[in-house]
Coordinates of C-alpha atoms in Angstrom, one line a residue:
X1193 CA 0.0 0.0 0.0
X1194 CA 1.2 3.7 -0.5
X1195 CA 2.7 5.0 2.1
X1196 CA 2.2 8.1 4.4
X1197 CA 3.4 11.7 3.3
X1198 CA 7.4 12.2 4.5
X1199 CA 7.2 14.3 7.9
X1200 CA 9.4 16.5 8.8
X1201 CA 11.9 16.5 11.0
X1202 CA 11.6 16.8 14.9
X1203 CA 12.3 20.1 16.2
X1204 CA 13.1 21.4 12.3
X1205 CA 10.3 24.2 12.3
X1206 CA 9.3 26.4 9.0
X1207 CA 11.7 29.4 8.1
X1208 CA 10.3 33.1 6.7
X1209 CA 11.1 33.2 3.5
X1210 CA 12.0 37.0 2.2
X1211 CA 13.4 36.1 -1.4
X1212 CA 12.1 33.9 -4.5
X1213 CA 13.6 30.7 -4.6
X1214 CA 17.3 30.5 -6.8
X1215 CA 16.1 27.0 -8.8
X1216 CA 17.9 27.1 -11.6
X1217 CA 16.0 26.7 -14.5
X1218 CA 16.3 25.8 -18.5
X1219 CA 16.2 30.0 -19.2
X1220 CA 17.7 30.9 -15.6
X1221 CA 21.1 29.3 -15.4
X1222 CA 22.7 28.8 -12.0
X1223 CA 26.5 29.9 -12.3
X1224 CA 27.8 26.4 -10.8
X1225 CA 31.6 26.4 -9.8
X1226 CA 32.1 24.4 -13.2
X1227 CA 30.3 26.8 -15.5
X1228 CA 26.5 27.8 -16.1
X1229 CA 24.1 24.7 -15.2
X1230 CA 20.6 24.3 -16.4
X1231 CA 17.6 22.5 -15.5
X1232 CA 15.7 20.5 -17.8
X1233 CA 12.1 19.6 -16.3
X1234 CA 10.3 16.7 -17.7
X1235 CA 7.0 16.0 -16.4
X1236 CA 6.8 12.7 -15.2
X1237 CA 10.0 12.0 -16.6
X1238 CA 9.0 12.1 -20.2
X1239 CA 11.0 12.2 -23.1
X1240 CA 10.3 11.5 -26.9
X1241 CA 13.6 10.1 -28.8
X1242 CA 13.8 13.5 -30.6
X1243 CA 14.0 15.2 -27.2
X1244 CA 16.5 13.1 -25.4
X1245 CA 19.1 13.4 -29.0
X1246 CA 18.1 16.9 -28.7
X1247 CA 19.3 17.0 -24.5
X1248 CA 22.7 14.8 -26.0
X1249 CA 23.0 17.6 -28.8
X1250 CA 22.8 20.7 -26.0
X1251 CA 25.5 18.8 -23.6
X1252 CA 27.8 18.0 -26.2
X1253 CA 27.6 21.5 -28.1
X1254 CA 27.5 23.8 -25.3
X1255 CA 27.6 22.0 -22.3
X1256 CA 30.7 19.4 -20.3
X1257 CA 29.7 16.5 -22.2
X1258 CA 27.7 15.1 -19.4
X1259 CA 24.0 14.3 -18.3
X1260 CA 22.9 14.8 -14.8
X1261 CA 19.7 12.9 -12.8
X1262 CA 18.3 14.5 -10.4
X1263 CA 15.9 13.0 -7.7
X1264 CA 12.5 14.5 -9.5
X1265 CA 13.5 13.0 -13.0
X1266 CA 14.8 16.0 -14.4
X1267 CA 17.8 16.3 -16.8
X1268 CA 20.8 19.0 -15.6
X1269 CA 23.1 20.4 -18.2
X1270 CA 26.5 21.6 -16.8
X1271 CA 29.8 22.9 -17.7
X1272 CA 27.4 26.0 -20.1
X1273 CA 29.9 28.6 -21.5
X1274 CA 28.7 32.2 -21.0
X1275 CA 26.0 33.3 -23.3
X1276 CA 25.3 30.3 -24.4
X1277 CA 21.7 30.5 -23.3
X1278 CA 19.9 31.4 -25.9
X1279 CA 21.2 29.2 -27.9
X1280 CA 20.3 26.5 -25.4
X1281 CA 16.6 28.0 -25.3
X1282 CA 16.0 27.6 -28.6
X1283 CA 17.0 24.2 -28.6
X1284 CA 14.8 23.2 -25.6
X1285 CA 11.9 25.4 -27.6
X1286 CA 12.6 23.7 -30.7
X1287 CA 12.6 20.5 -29.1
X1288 CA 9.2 20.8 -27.5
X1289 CA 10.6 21.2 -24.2
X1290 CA 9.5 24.3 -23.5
X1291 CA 6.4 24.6 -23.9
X1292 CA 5.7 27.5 -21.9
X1293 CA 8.9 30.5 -20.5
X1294 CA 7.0 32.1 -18.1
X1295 CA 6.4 28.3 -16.5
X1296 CA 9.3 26.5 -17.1
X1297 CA 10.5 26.1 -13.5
X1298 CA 7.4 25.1 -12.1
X1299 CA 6.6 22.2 -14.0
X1300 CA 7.8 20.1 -11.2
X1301 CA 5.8 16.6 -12.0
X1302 CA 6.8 13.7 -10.3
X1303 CA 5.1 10.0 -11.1
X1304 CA 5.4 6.3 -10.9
X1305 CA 7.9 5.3 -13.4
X1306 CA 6.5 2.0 -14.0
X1307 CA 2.9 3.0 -14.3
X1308 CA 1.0 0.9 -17.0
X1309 CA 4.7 -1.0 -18.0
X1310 CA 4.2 -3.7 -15.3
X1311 CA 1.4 -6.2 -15.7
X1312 CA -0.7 -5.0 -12.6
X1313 CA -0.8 -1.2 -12.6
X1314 CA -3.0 1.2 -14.7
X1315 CA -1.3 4.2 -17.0
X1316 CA -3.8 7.3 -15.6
X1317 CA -1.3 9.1 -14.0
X1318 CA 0.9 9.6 -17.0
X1319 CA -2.0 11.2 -18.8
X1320 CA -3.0 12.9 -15.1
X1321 CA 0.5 14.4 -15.7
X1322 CA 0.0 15.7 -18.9
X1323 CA -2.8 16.9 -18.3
X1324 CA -1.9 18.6 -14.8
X1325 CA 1.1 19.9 -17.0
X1326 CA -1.0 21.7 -19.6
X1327 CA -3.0 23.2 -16.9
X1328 CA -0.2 24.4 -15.5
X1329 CA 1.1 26.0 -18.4
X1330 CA -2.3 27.9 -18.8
X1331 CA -2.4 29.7 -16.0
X1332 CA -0.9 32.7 -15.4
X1333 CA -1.2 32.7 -11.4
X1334 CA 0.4 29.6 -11.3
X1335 CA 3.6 31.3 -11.9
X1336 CA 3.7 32.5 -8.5
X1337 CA 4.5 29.0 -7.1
X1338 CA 8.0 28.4 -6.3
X1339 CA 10.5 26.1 -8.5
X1340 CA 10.5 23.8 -5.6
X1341 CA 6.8 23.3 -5.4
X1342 CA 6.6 19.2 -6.3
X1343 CA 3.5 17.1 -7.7
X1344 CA 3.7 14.0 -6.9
X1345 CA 1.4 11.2 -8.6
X1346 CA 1.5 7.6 -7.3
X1347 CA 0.1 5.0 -9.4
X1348 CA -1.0 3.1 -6.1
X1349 CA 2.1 0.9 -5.9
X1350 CA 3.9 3.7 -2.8
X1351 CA 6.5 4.1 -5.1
X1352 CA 6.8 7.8 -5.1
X1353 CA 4.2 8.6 -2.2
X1354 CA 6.8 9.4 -0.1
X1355 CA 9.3 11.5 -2.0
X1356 CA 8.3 14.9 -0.2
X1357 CA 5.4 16.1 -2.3
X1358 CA 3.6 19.1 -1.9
X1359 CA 0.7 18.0 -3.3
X1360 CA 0.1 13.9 -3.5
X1361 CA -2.2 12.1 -6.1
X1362 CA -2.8 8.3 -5.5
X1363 CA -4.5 6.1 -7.9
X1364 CA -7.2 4.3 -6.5
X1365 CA -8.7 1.2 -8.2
X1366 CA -12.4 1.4 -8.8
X1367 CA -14.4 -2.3 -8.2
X1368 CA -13.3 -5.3 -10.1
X1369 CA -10.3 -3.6 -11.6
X1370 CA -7.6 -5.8 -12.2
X1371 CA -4.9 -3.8 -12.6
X1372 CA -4.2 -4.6 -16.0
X1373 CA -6.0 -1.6 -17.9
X1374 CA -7.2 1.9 -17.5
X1375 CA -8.4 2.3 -13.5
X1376 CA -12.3 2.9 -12.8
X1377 CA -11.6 4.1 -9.8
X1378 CA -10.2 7.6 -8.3
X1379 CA -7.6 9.5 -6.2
X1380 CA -6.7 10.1 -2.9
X1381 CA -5.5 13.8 -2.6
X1382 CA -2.9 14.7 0.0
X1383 CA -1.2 18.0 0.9
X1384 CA 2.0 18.2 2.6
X1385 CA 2.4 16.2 5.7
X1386 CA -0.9 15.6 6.5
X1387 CA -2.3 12.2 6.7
X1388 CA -5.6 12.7 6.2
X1389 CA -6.7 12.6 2.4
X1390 CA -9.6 13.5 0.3
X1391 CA -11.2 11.2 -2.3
X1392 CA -12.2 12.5 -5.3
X1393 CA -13.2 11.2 -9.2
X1394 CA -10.1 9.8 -11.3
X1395 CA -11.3 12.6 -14.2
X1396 CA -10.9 15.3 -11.6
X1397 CA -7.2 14.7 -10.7
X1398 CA -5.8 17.0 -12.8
X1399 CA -7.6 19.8 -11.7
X1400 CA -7.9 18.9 -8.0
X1401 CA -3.9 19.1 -7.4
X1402 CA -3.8 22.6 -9.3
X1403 CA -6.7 23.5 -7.4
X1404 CA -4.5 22.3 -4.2
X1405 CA -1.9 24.6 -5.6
X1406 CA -4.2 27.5 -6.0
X1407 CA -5.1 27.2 -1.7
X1408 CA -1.4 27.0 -0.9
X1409 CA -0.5 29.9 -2.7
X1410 CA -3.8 31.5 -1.1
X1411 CA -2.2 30.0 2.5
X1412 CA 1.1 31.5 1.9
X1413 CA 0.0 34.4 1.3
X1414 CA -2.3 35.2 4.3
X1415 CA 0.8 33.9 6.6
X1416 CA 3.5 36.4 4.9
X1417 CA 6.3 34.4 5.1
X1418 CA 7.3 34.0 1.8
X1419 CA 7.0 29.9 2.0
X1420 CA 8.1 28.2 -1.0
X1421 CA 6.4 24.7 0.1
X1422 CA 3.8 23.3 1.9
X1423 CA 5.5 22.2 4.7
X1424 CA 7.2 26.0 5.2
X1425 CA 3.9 27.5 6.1
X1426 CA 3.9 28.5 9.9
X1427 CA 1.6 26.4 12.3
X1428 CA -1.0 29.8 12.3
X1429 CA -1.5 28.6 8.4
X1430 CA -0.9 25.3 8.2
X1431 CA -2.6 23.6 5.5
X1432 CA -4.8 20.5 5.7
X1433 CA -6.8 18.3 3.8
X1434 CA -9.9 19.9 5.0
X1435 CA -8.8 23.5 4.0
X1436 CA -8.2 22.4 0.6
X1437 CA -11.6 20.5 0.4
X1438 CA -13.1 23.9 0.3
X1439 CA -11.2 25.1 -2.7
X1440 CA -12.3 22.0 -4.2
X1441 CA -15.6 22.3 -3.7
X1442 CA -15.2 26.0 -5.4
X1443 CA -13.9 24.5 -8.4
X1444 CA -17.2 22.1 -8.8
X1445 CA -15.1 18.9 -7.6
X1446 CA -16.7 16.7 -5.3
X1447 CA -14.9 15.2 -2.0
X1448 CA -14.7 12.8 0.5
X1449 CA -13.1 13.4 3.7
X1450 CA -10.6 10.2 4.5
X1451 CA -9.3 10.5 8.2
X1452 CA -5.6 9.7 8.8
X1453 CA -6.5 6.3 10.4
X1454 CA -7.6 4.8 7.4
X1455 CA -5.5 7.0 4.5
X1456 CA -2.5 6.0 6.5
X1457 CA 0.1 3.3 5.0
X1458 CA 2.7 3.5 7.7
X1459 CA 6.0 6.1 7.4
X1460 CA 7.6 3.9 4.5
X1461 CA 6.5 2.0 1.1
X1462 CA 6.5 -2.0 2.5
X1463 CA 9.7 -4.0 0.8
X1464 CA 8.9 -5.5 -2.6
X1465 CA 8.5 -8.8 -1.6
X1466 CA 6.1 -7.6 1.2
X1467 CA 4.0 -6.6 -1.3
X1468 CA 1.2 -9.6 -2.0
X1469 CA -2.2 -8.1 -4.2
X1470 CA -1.1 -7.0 -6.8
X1471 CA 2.6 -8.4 -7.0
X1472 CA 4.2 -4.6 -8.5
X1473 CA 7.5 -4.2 -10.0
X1474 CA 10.0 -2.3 -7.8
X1475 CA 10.6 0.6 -9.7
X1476 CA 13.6 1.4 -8.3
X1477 CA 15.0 -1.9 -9.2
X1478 CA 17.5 -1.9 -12.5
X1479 CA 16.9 -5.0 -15.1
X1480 CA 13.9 -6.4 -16.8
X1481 CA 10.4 -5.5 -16.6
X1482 CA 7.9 -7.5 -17.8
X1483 CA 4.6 -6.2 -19.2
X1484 CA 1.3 -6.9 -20.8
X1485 CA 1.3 -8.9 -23.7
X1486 CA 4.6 -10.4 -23.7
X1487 CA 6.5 -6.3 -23.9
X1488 CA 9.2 -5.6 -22.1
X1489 CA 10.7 -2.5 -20.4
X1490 CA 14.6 -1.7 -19.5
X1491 CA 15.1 0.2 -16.3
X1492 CA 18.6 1.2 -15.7
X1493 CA 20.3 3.3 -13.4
X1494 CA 23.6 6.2 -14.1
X1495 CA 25.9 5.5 -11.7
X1496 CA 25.8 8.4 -8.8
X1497 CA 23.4 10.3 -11.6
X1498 CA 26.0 10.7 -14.1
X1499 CA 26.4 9.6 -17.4
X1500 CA 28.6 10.4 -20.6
X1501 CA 26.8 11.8 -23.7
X1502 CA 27.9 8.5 -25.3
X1503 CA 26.0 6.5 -22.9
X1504 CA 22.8 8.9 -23.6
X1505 CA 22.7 8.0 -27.0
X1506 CA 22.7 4.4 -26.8
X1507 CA 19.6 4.7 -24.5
X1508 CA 18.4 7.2 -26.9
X1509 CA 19.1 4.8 -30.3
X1510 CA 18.0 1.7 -28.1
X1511 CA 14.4 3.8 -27.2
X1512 CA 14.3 5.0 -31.1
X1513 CA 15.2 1.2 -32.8
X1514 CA 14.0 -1.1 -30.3
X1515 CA 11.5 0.7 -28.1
X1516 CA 8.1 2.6 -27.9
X1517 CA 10.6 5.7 -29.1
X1518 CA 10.1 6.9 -25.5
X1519 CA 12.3 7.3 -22.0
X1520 CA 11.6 8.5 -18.5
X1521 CA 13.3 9.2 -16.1
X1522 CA 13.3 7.9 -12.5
X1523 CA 14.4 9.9 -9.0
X1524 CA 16.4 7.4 -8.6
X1525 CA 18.4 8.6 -11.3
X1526 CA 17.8 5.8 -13.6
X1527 CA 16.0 5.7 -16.8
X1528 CA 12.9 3.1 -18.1
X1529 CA 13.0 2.5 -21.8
X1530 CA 9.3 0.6 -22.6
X1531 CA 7.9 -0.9 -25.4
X1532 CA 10.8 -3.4 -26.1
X1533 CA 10.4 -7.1 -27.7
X1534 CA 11.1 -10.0 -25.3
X1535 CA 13.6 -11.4 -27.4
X1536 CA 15.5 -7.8 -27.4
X1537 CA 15.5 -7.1 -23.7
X1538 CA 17.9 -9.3 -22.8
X1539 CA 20.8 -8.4 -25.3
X1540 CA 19.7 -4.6 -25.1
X1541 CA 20.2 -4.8 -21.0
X1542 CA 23.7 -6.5 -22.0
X1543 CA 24.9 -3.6 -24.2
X1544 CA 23.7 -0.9 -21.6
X1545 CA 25.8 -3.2 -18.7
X1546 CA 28.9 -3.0 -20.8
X1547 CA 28.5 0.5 -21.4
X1548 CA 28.7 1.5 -17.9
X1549 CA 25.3 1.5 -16.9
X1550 CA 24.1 -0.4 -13.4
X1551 CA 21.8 -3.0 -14.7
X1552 CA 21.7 -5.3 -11.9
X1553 CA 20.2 -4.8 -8.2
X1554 CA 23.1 -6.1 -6.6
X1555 CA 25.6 -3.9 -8.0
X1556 CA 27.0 -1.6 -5.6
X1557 CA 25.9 1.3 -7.0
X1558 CA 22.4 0.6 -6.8
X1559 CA 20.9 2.9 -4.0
X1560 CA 24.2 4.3 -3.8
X1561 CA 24.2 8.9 -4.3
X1562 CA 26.1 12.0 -4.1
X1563 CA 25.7 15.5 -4.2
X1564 CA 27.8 17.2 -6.9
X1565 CA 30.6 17.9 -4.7
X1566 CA 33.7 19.5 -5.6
X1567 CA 35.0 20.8 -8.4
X1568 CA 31.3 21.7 -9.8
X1569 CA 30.0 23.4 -6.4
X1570 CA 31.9 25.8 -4.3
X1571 CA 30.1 24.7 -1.0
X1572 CA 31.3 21.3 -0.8
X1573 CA 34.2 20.1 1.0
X1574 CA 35.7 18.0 -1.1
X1575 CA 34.9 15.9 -4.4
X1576 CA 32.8 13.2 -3.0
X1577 CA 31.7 11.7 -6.1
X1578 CA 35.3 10.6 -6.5
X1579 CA 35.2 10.0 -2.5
X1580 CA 32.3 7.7 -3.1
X1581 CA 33.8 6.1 -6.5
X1582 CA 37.2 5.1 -4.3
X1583 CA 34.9 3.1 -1.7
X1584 CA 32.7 1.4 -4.0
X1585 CA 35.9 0.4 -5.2
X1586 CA 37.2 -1.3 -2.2
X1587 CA 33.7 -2.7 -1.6
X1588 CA 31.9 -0.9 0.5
X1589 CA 29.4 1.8 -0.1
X1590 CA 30.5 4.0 3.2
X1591 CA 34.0 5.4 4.1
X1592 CA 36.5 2.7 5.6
X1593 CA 37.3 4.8 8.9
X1594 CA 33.4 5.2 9.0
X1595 CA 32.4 4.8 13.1
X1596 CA 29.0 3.3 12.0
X1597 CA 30.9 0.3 10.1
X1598 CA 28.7 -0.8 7.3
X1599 CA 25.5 0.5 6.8
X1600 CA 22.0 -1.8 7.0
X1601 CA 21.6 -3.6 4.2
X1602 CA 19.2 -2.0 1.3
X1603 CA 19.4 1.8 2.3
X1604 CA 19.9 4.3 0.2
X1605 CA 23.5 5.7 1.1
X1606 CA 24.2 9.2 0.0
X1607 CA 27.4 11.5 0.4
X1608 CA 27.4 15.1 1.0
X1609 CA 29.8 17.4 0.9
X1610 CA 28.3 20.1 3.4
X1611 CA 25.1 20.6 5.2
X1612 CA 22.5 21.3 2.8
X1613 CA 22.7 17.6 1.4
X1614 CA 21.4 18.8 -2.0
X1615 CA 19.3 15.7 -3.6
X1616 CA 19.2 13.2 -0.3
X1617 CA 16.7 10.6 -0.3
X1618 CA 13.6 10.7 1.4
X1619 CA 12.4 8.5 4.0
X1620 CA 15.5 6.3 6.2
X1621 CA 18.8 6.6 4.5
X1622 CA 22.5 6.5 5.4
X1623 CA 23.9 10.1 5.4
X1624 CA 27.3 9.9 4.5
X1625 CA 28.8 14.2 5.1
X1626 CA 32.1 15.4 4.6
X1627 CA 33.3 17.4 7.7
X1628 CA 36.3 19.0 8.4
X1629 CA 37.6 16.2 10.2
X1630 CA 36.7 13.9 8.0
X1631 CA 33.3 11.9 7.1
X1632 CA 30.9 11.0 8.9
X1633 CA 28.5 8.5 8.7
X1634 CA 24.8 8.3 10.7
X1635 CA 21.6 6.7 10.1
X1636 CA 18.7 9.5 9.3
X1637 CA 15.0 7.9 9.7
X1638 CA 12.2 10.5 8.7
X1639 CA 11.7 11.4 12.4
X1640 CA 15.3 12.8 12.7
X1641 CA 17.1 15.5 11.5
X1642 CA 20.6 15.2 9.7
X1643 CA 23.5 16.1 12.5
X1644 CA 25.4 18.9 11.9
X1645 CA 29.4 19.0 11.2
X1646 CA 31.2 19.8 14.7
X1647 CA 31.4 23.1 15.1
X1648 CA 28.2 24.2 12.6
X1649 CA 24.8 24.6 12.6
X1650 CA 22.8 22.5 10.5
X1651 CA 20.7 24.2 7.8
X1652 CA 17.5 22.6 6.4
X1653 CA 18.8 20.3 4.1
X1654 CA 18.0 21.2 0.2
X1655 CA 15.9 18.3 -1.4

């Protein structure tokens, strides 16, 4: 079953915002420590075969060579030479990737990767994300939201439930679904941390989380602080399930209150194999995923988010030859190509393995992150991807001098190198920070708060 929103932190309480968030965009480029980066956002993850050659084309021309991941399925270009932005705009535009300036960094879409690939889930929240998108894009208030402001829409597997949305959408089956087909059934809305849900009509998704939108900006701006998320609004204007039910019911879409005791799932998605009716895919398992009707999908993952134009263009010509001509990405930095032939899966998978790409679940570089780290960002203390590379290397996914020893088995491990933690897992992960001293390694569950470096204050870390 889905699981709960992700809470946050004990004692971490909301700050006043008195700026607009710095996201870097596709038109705003951030001035990184290794030259201009830009942020691609892809609803859902979504990419044609055109766009993704188009991405390769950007990176190679004006960019380090180099794809980025990130943990909402977005692509980063870095390493941009100065004034190379329009250029880069008109590529994206060109491309189809932009289809709207003034909305560009709000189109922050996140859904189940897997959804209608498996043989057990429905496809309705791909087209609820296109459709959420397009709304998005046509209306002019929604600018006001804040490039961090996530959607979040689980197919009803828990897959991305839990990845810190602002506002949640989870796909209900309606009676005597199977699984197999369009769902009959509806959504449970969620806002923020709260556990309580409302139900509504599978048709009136779409609307329902812009609508959800529409009362947090409405909630933000009543409090003054300036909050850029949900979960930044002060206690005095905290918002609930039931405040949003009332902007629902403005908008002509009918609710049903669902108290926390039975919209709650428990603080984590249950373990695959825990998992009994239906039997889903684990989505954020590299390999072979077998779908209706004898297709197959390839999910793969870029080792620490990374990958090599060269390595984008086989998935690219692999989608394009041999697939449905289609990729999305994953936040967990991997990529699904669907629509392949049985008989093709296997030898596809193979030529992705040997060109660098983590195909297998027990490779150790599955569930295995980093921040950027040095040279690319000026904050960090030291290069941690090559810190991280060095241990997986002597097999083990934490540092050797690490007090905690060797981290539980099957959690996420991510290195930082400072406080913020830019792009850490939700949920219980090992946090892996580079202090002055040294690393240090501690267990981080989703009622705890990352410790600090000795000697520094902690800032809210930076999803």
């Amino acid at each position: 079953m889905p699981p709960s929103p992700s809470t946050r932190p004990q004692a971490a309480a909301p700050l006043p915002r008195d700026r607009g968030d710095a996201c870097p965009g596709a038109l705003r480029l951030h001035p990184a420590a290794d030259g201009g980066l830009a942020r691609v956002r892809l609803p859902a993850g979504d990419l044609t075969a055109h766009q993704a050659a188009v991405l390769a084309d950007a990176a190679e021309l004006l960019g380090d060579g180099h794809l980025s991941l990130t943990s909402r399925g977005n692509a980063e270009l870095r390493g941009l030479a100065e004034g190379c932005g329009d250029r880069l705009a008109g590529l994206l535009r060109d491309a189809g990737l932009l289809p709207s300036a003034a909305h560009e960094r709000i189109r922050n879409i996140l859904a189940s990767p897997l959804a209608g690939l498996d043989r057990h889930t429905p496809s309705d929240v791909r087209r609820w994300a296109r459709e959420l998108d397009a709304l998005l894009c046509a209306g002019a208030w929604a600018t006001a939201l804040s490039g961090r402001f996530l959607f979040v829409l689980d197919d009803g597997r828990g897959d991305v439930a839990a990845l810190g949305g602002d506002v949640t959408l989870l796909a209900e089956a309606g009676p005597g679904d199977d699984g197999t087909g369009p769902a009959g059934g509806g959504a449970l809305l969620r806002v923020g941390d709260d556990p309580a849900a409302l139900r509504i009509a599978g048709p009136d998704a779409p609307r329902a989380a812009l609508a959800a939108a529409g009362a947090f900006l409405a909630a933000a701006g009543a409090s003054g602080s300036g909050a850029w998320r949900v979960r930044e609004l002060p206690d005095a204007h905290a918002l609930r399930a039931r405040d949003v039910a009332e902007a629902l019911r403005s908008a002509g879409i009918e609710t049903a209150y669902v108290a926390a005791r039975e919209a709650a799932y428990g603080a984590e998605p249950p373990a695959p194999d825990a998992r009994t009716s239906p039997p889903y895919a684990d989505s954020s398992a590299p390999g072979i995923v077998e779908g209706p009707g004898g297709a197959r999908a390839l999910s793969v993952l870029a080792p620490l988010g990374r990958l090599t134009v060269a390595q984008w263009r086989l998935l690219t010509a692999i989608a394009a030859e041999d697939g449905a001509g289609a990729l999305r990405l994953t936040p967990w930095r991997g990529i699904v190509l669907p629509g392949l032939a049985a008989a093709a899966a296997p030898d596809r998978l193979a030529r992705l393995a040997a060109a660098g790409l983590v195909t297998d679940p027990a490779s150790p570089w599955h569930r295995l992150g980093a921040c950027t780290g040095r040279p690319g960002c000026a904050k960090s203390r030291t290069d941690v991807r090559a810190d991280a590379t060095a241990a997986v290397a002597a097999g083990t996914a934490v540092p050797d001098a690490a007090p905690a020893g060797r981290p539980p088995a099957g959690l996420p491990v991510y290195w930082s190198g400072c406080e913020r933690r830019c792009g850490h897992p939700h949920g219980t992960w090992v946090d892996v920070l580079a202090t002055a001293e040294g690393y240090r390694t501690a267990l981080v569950a989703p009622d705890t708060e990352p410790p600090a470096a000795p000697g520094t204050t902690a800032p809210p870390p930076a999803p």
